[in-house]
CSV table of C-alpha atoms and ligand atoms in Angstrom, one decimal:
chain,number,residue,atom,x,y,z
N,9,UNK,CA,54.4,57.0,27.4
N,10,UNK,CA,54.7,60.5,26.5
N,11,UNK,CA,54.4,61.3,22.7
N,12,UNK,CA,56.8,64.1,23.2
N,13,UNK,CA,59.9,64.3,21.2
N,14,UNK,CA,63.3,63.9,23.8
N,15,UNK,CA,65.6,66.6,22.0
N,16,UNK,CA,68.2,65.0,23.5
N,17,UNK,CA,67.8,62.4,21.1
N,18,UNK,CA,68.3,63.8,18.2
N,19,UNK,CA,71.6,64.7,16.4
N,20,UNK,CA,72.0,68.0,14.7
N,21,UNK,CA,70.5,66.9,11.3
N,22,UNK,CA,67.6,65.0,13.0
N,23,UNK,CA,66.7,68.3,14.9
N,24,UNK,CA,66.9,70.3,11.6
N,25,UNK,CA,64.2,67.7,10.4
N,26,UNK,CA,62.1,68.0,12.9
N,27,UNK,CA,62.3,71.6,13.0
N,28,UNK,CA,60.5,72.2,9.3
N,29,UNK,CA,58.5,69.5,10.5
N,30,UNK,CA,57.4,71.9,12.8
N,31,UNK,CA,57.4,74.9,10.4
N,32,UNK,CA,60.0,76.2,11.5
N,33,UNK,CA,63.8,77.2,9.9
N,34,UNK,CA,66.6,74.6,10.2
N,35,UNK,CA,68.6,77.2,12.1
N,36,UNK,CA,66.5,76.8,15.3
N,37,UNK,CA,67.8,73.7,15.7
N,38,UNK,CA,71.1,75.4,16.3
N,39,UNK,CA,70.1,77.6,18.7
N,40,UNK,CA,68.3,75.1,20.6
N,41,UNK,CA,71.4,73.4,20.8
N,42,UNK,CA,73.2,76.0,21.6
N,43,UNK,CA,71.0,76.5,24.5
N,44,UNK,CA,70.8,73.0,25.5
N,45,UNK,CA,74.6,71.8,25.5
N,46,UNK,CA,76.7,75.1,25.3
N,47,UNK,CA,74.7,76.5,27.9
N,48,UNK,CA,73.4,73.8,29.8
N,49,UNK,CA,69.6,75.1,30.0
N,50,UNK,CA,66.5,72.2,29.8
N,51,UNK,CA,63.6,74.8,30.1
N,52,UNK,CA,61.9,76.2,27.0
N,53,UNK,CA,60.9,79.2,28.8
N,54,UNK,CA,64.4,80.1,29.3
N,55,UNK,CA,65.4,80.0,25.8
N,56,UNK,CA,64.9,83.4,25.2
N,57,UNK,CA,65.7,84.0,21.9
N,58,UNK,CA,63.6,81.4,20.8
N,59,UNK,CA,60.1,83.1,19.1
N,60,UNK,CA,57.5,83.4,21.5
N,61,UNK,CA,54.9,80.8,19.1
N,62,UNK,CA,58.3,78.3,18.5
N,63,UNK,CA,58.6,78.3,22.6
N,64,UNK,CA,54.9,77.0,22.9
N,65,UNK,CA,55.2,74.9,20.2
N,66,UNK,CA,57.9,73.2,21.8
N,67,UNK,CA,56.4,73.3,24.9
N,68,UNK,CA,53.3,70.8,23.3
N,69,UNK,CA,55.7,68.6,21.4
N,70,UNK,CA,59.3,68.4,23.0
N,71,UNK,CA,60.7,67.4,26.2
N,72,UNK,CA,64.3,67.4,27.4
N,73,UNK,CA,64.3,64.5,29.6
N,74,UNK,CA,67.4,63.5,32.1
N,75,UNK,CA,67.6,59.9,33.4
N,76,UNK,CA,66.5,60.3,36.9
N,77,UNK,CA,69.5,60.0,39.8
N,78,UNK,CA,68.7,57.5,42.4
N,79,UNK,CA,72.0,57.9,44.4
N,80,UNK,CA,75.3,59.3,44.1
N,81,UNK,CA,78.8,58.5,45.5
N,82,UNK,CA,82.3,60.4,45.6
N,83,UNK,CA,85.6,58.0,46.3
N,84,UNK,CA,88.4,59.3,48.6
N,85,UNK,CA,90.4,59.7,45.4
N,86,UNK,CA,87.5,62.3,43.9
N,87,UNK,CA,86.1,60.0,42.0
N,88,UNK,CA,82.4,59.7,41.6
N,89,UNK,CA,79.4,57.6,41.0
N,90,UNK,CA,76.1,57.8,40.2
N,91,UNK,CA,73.1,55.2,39.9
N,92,UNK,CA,70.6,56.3,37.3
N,93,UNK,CA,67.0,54.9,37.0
N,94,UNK,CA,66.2,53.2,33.8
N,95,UNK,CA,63.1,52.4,35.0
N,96,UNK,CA,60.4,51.1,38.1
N,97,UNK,CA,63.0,48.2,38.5
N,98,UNK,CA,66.2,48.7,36.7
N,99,UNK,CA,69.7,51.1,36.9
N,100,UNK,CA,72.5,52.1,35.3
N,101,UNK,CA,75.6,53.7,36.4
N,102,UNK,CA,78.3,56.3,35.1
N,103,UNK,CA,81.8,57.6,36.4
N,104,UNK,CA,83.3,60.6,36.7
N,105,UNK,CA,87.1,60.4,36.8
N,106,UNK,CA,89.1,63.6,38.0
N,107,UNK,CA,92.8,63.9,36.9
N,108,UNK,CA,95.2,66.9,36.8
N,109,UNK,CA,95.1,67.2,33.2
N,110,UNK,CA,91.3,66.0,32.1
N,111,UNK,CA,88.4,65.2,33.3
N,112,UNK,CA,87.1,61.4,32.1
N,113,UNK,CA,83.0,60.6,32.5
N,114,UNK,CA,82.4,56.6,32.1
N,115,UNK,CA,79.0,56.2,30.5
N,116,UNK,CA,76.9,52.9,30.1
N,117,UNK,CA,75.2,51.9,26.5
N,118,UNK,CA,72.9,49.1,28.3
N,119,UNK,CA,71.1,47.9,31.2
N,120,UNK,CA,73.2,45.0,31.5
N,121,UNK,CA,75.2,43.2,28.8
N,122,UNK,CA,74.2,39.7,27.2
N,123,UNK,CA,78.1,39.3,25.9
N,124,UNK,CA,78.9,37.5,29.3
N,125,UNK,CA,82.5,38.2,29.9
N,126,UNK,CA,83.4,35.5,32.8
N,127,UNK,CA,85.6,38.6,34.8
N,128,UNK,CA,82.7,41.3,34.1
N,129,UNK,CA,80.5,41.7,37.3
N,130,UNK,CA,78.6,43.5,34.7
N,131,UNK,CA,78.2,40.7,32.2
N,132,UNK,CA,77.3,38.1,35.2
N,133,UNK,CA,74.2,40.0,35.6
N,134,UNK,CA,72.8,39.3,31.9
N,135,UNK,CA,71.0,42.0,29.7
N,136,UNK,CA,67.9,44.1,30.1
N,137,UNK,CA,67.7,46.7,27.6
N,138,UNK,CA,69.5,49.2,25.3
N,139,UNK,CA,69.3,52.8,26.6
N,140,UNK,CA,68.3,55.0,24.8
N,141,UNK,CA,69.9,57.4,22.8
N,142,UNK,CA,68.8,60.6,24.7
N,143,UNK,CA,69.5,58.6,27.8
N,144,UNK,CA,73.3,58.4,26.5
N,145,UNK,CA,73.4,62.0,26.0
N,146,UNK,CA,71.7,62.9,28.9
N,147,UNK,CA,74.5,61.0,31.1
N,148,UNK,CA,77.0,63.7,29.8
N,149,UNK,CA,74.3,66.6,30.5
N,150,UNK,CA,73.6,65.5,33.8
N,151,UNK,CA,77.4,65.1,34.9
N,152,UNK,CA,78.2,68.4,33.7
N,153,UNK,CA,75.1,69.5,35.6
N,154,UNK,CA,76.1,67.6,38.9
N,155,UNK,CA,79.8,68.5,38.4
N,156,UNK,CA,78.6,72.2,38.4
N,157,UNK,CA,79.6,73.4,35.1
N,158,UNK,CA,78.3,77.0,34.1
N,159,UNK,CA,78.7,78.6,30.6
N,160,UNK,CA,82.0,80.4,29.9
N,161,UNK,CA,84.1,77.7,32.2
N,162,UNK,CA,87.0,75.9,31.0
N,163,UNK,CA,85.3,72.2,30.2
N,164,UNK,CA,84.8,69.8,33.5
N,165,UNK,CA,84.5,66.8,31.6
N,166,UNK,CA,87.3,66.8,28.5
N,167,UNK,CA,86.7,63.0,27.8
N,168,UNK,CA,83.9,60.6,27.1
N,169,UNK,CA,84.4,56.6,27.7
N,170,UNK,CA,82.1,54.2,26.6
N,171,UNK,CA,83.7,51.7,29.3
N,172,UNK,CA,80.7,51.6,31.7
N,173,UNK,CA,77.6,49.2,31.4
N,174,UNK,CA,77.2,47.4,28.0
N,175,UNK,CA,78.1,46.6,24.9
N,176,UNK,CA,77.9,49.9,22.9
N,177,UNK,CA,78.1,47.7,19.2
N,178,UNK,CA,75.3,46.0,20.3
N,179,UNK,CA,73.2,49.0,20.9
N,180,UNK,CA,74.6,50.5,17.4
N,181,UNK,CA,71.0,52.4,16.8
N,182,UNK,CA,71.3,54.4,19.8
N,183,UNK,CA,74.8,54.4,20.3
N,184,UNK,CA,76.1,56.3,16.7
N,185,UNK,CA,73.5,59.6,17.4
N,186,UNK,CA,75.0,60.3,20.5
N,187,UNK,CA,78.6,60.1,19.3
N,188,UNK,CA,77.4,62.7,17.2
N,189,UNK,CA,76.3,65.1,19.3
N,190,UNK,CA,78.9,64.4,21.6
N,191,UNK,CA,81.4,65.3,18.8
N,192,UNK,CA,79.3,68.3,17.2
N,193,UNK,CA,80.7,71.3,17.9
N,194,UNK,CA,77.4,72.5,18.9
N,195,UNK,CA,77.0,69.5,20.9
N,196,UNK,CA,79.5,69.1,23.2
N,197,UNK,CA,82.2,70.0,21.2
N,198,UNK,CA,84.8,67.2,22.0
N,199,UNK,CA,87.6,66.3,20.2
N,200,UNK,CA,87.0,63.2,18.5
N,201,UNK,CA,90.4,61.8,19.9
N,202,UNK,CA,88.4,62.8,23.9
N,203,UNK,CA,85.5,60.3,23.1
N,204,UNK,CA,86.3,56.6,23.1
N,205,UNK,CA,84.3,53.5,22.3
N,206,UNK,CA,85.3,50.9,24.0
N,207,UNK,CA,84.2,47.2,22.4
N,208,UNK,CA,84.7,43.6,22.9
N,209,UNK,CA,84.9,42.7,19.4
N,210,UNK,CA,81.5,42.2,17.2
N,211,UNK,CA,83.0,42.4,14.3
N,212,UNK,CA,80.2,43.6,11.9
N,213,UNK,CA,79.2,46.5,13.5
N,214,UNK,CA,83.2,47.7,13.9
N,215,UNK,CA,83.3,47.8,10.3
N,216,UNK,CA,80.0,49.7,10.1
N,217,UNK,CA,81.4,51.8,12.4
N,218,UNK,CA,84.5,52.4,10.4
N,219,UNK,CA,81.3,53.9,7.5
N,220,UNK,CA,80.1,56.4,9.8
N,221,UNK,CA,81.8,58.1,12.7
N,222,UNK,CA,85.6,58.9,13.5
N,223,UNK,CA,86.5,57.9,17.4
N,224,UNK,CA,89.2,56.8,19.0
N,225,UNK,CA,88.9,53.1,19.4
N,226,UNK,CA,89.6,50.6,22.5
N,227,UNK,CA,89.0,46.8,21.9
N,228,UNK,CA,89.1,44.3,24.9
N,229,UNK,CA,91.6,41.7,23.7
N,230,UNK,CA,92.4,40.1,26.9
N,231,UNK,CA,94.1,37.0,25.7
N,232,UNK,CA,96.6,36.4,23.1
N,233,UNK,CA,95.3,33.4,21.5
N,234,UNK,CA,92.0,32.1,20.7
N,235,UNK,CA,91.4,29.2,23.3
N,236,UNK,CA,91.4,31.5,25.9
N,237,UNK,CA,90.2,34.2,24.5
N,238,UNK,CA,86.8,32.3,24.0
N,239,UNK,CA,86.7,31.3,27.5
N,240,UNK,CA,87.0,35.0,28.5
N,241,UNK,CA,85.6,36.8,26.2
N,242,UNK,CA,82.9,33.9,24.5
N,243,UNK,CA,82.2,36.6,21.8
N,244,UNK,CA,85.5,35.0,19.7
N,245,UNK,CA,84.0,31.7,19.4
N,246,UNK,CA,82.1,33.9,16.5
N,247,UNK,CA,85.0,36.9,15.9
N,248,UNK,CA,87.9,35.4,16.7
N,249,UNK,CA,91.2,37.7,17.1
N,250,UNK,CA,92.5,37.1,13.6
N,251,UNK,CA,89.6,38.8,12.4
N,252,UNK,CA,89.2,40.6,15.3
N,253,UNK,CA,92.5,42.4,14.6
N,254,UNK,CA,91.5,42.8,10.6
N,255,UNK,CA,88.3,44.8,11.8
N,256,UNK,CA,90.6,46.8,14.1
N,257,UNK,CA,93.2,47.6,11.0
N,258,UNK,CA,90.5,48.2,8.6
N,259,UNK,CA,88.7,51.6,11.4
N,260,UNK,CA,92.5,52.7,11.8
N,261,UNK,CA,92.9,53.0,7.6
N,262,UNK,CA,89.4,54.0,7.0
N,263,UNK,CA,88.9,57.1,9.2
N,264,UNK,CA,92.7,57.9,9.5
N,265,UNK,CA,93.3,57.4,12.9
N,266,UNK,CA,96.5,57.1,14.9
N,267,UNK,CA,96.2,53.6,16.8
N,268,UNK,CA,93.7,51.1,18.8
N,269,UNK,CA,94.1,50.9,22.0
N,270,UNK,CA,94.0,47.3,23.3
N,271,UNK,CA,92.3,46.6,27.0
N,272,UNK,CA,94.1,43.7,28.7
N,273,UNK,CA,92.6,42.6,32.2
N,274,UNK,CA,95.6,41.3,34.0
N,275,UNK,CA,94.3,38.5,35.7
N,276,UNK,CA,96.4,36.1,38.3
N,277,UNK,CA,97.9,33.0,36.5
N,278,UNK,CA,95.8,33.3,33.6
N,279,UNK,CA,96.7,35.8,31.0
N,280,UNK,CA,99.8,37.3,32.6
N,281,UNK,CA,102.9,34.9,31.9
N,282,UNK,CA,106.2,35.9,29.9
N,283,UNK,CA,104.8,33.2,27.1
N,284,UNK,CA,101.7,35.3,26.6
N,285,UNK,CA,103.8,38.6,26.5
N,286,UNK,CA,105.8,37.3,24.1
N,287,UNK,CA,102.5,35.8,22.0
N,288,UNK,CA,101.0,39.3,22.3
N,289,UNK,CA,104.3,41.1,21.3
N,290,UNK,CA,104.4,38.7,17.7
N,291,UNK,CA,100.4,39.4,17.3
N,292,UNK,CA,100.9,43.2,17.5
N,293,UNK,CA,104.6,44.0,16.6
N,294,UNK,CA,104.2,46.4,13.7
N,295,UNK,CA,100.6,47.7,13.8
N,296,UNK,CA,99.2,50.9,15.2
N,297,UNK,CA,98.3,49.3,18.7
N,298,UNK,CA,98.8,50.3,21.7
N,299,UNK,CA,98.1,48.0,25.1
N,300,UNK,CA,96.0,49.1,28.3
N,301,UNK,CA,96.3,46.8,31.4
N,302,UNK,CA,93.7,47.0,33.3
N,303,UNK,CA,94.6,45.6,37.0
N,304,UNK,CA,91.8,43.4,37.4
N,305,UNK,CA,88.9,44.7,39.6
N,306,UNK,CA,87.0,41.8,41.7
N,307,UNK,CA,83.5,41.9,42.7
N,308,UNK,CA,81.5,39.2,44.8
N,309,UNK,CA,81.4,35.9,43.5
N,310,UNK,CA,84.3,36.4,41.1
N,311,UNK,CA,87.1,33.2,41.2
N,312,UNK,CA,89.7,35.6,39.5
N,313,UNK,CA,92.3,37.8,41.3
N,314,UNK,CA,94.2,40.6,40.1
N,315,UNK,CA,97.8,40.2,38.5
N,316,UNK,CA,100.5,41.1,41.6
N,317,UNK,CA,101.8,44.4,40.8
N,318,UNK,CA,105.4,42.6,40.5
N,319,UNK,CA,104.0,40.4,37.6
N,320,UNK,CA,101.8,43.5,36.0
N,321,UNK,CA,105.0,45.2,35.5
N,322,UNK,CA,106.9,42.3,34.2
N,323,UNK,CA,104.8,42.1,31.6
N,324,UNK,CA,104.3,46.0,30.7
N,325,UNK,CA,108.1,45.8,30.5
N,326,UNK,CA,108.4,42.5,28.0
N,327,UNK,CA,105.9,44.6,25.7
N,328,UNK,CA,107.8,47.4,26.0
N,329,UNK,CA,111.1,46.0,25.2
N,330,UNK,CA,109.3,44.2,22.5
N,331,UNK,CA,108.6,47.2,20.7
N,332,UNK,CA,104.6,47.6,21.7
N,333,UNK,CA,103.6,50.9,23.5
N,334,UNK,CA,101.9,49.3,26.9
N,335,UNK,CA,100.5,51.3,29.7
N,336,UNK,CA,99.1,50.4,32.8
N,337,UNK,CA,95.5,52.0,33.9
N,338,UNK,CA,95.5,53.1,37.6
N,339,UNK,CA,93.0,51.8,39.4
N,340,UNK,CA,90.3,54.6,40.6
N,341,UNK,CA,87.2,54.4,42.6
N,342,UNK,CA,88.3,51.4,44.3
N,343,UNK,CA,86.2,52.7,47.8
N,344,UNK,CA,83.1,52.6,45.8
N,345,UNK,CA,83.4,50.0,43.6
N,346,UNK,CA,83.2,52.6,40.5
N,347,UNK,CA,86.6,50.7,39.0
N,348,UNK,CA,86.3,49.3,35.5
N,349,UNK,CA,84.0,45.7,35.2
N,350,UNK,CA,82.8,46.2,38.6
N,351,UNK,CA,79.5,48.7,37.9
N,352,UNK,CA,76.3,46.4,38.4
N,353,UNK,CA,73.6,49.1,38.5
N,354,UNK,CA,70.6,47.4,38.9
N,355,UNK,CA,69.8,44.3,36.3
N,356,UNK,CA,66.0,42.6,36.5
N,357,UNK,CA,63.8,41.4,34.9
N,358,UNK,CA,66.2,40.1,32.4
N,359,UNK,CA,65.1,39.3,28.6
N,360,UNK,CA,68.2,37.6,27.4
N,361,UNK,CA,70.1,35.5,30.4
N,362,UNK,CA,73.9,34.9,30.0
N,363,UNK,CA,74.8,33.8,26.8
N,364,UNK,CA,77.4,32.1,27.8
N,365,UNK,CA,79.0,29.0,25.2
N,366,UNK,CA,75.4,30.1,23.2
N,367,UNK,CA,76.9,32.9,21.2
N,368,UNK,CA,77.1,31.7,18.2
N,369,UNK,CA,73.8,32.8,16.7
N,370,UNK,CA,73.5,35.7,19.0
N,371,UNK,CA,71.8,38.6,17.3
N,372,UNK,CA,72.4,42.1,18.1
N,373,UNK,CA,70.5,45.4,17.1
N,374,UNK,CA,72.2,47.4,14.4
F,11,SAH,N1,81.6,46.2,26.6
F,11,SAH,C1,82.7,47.0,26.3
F,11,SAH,C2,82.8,48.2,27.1
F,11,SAH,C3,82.5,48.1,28.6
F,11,SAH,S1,83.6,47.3,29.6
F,11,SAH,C4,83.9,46.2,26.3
F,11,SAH,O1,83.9,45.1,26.8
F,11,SAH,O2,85.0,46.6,25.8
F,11,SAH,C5,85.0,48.3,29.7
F,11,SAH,C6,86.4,47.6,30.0
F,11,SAH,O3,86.4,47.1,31.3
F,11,SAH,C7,86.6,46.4,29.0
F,11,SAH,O4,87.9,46.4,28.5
F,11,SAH,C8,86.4,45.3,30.0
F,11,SAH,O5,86.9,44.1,29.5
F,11,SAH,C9,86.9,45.8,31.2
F,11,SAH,N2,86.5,45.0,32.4
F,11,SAH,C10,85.4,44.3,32.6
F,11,SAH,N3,85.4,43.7,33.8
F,11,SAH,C11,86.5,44.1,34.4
F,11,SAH,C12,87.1,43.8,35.7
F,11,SAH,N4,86.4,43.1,36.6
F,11,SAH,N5,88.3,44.4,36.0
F,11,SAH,C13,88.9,45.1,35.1
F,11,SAH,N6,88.5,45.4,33.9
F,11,SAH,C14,87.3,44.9,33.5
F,12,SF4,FE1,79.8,43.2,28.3
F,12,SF4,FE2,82.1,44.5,28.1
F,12,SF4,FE3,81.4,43.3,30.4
F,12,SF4,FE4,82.1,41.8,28.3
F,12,SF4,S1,83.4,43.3,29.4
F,12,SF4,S2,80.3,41.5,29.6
F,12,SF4,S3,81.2,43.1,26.6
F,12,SF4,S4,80.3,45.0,29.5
């Protein structure tokens, strides 16, 4: 392992640290990350305005390492896909989403995810690791790099999604540092209503979360009342959505923010009746939510099926004449299988299988 320092690891106060480590004045770190986000440069050598003694200083202790692209894929639709090594064995994957008005980059938290979702192809596969912080950063520096961003352009990628591989409150270490950067404006500057962490309810670390960093929140609710939410999501056999929906209430208060969006995978016979339109209308009436429904996406082995668009609809309009603001999320990437729940990357070796009815007692990093 190299005992080089990954700058894209650390957040702007973290860099100003190990700056005077070095010797040097806090206010390198700023132009080094100026040069490495505004302008998109990884070589020290290139950094010119960097003193010649900081360059080959850096040059012994620093490294700006991007996860390694095994293969990439574009959808008829524009979107694309790209398979990232983790490591001899193992992959993650991101998205890049083009639409008229933005431009959305999916980006994975884990190798896997041990929260086992029964509708997630990504949850079937169990967990391997957290990535790493500088490997959560470096997603967005390598998509702006593939997407062929140069300095002075309008932005290619206006949001950030944590939607693709993982759990990102369960890799909270990781996960918070590169939020930061991703919001800093000499990170990459995005608004903190662009960057969205998307989470399927561990209660403690939303309310951590509330402590430290301002996003816009999504929460996969999937089920309006407990007995199936368990069997969907088996993380509310320990959260369940009364508490759930506190935690949610308690981020929108703390850090001022306008609503949480709620993700709702509209799956055939299961979740998508008039009953449960009208249970989810009574749960949310009144609150600063908003609904998502998510057309579900199958993958192999999967005994779900996706809502009809008929009963989809149906349902969007119940909420809507119930007074809750519901949208529905198009489907994208459908060619390449880049659509939401269906990334798989490459999951081996696992350390933690499905957790399955076992997660009460589960233990995640914070
Ligand atoms: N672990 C986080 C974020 C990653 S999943 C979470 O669960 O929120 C991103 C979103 O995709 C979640 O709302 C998740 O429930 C949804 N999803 C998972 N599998 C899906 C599938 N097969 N079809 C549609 N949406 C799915
Ligand atoms: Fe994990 Fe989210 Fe998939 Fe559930 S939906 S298994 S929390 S990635």
């Amino acid at each position: 392992m190299s005992a080089r320092v990954n700058l894209l690891g650390l957040p702007r106060p973290a860099l100003e640290a190990w700056c005077e480590s070095l010797g040097s004045r806090p206010f390198r770190a700023r132009q080094l990350m100026s040069w490495l986000y505004k302008r998109g440069v990884s070589e020290f050598e290139q950094m010119t305005d960097l003193a010649r003694d900081f360059r080959a200083q850096l040059a012994l202790q620093a490294e700006v390492t991007l996860p390694e692209i095994i293969s990439s894929q574009q959808a008829s639709d524009g979107t694309r896909k790209w398979l990232l090594r983790a490591d001899a064995s193992q992959a993650f994957e991101m998205v890049y989403i083009p639409e008229t008005d933005r431009g959305t980059l999916c980006i994975s938290s884990q190798v896997g995810c041990a929260l086992d979702c029964s509708f997630c192809s990504t949850g079937q596969q169990g967990f391997n690791r957290n990535l790493t912080t500088a490997e959560i950063v470096g997603q967005v520096w390598l998509a702006n790099r593939e997407l062929g961003f140069a300095p002075g352009d309008p932005r290619i990628i206006t949001n950030v999604v944590m939607m693709g591989m993982g759990e990102p409150l369960a890799n909270f270490r990781n996960v918070i540092p590169a939020l930061q950067i991703f919001l800093d404006d000499l990170g990459f500057d995005l608004s903190r209503r662009r960057v969205t962490l998307s989470t399927s309810g561990l209660v403690p670390q939303m309310y951590k979360l509330a402590e430290v960093i301002n996003v816009a929140l999504a929460v996969s609710l999937h089920a309006p009342d407990d007995e199936l939410r368990s069997q969907l999501v088996p993380i509310n056999k320990l959260h369940p959505i009364a508490e759930l929906l506190e935690a949610c209430w308690h981020y929108i208060d703390e850090q001022n923010g306008r609503s949480v969006t709620f993700e709702y995978v509209m799956l055939d016979g299961i979740n998508d009746s008039p009953e449960q339109a009208r249970a989810l209308t009574r749960l949310l009436r009144g609150r600063p939510a908003k609904l998502n429904l998510i057309p579900f996406n199958p993958f192999p082995g999967t005994h779900y099926r996706r809502s009809s668009d008929e009963a989809i609809w149906k349902f969007r309009d119940q909420l809507l004449r119930g007074g809750i603001m519901a949208t529905v999320r198009r489907t994208r990437g459908d060619d390449i299988d880049a659509a939401c729940g269906q990334l798989v990357g490459r999951v081996q070796d696992r350390t933690v299988v499905r957790l399955g009815s076992k997660t009460v007692g589960l233990r995640v990093e914070a």
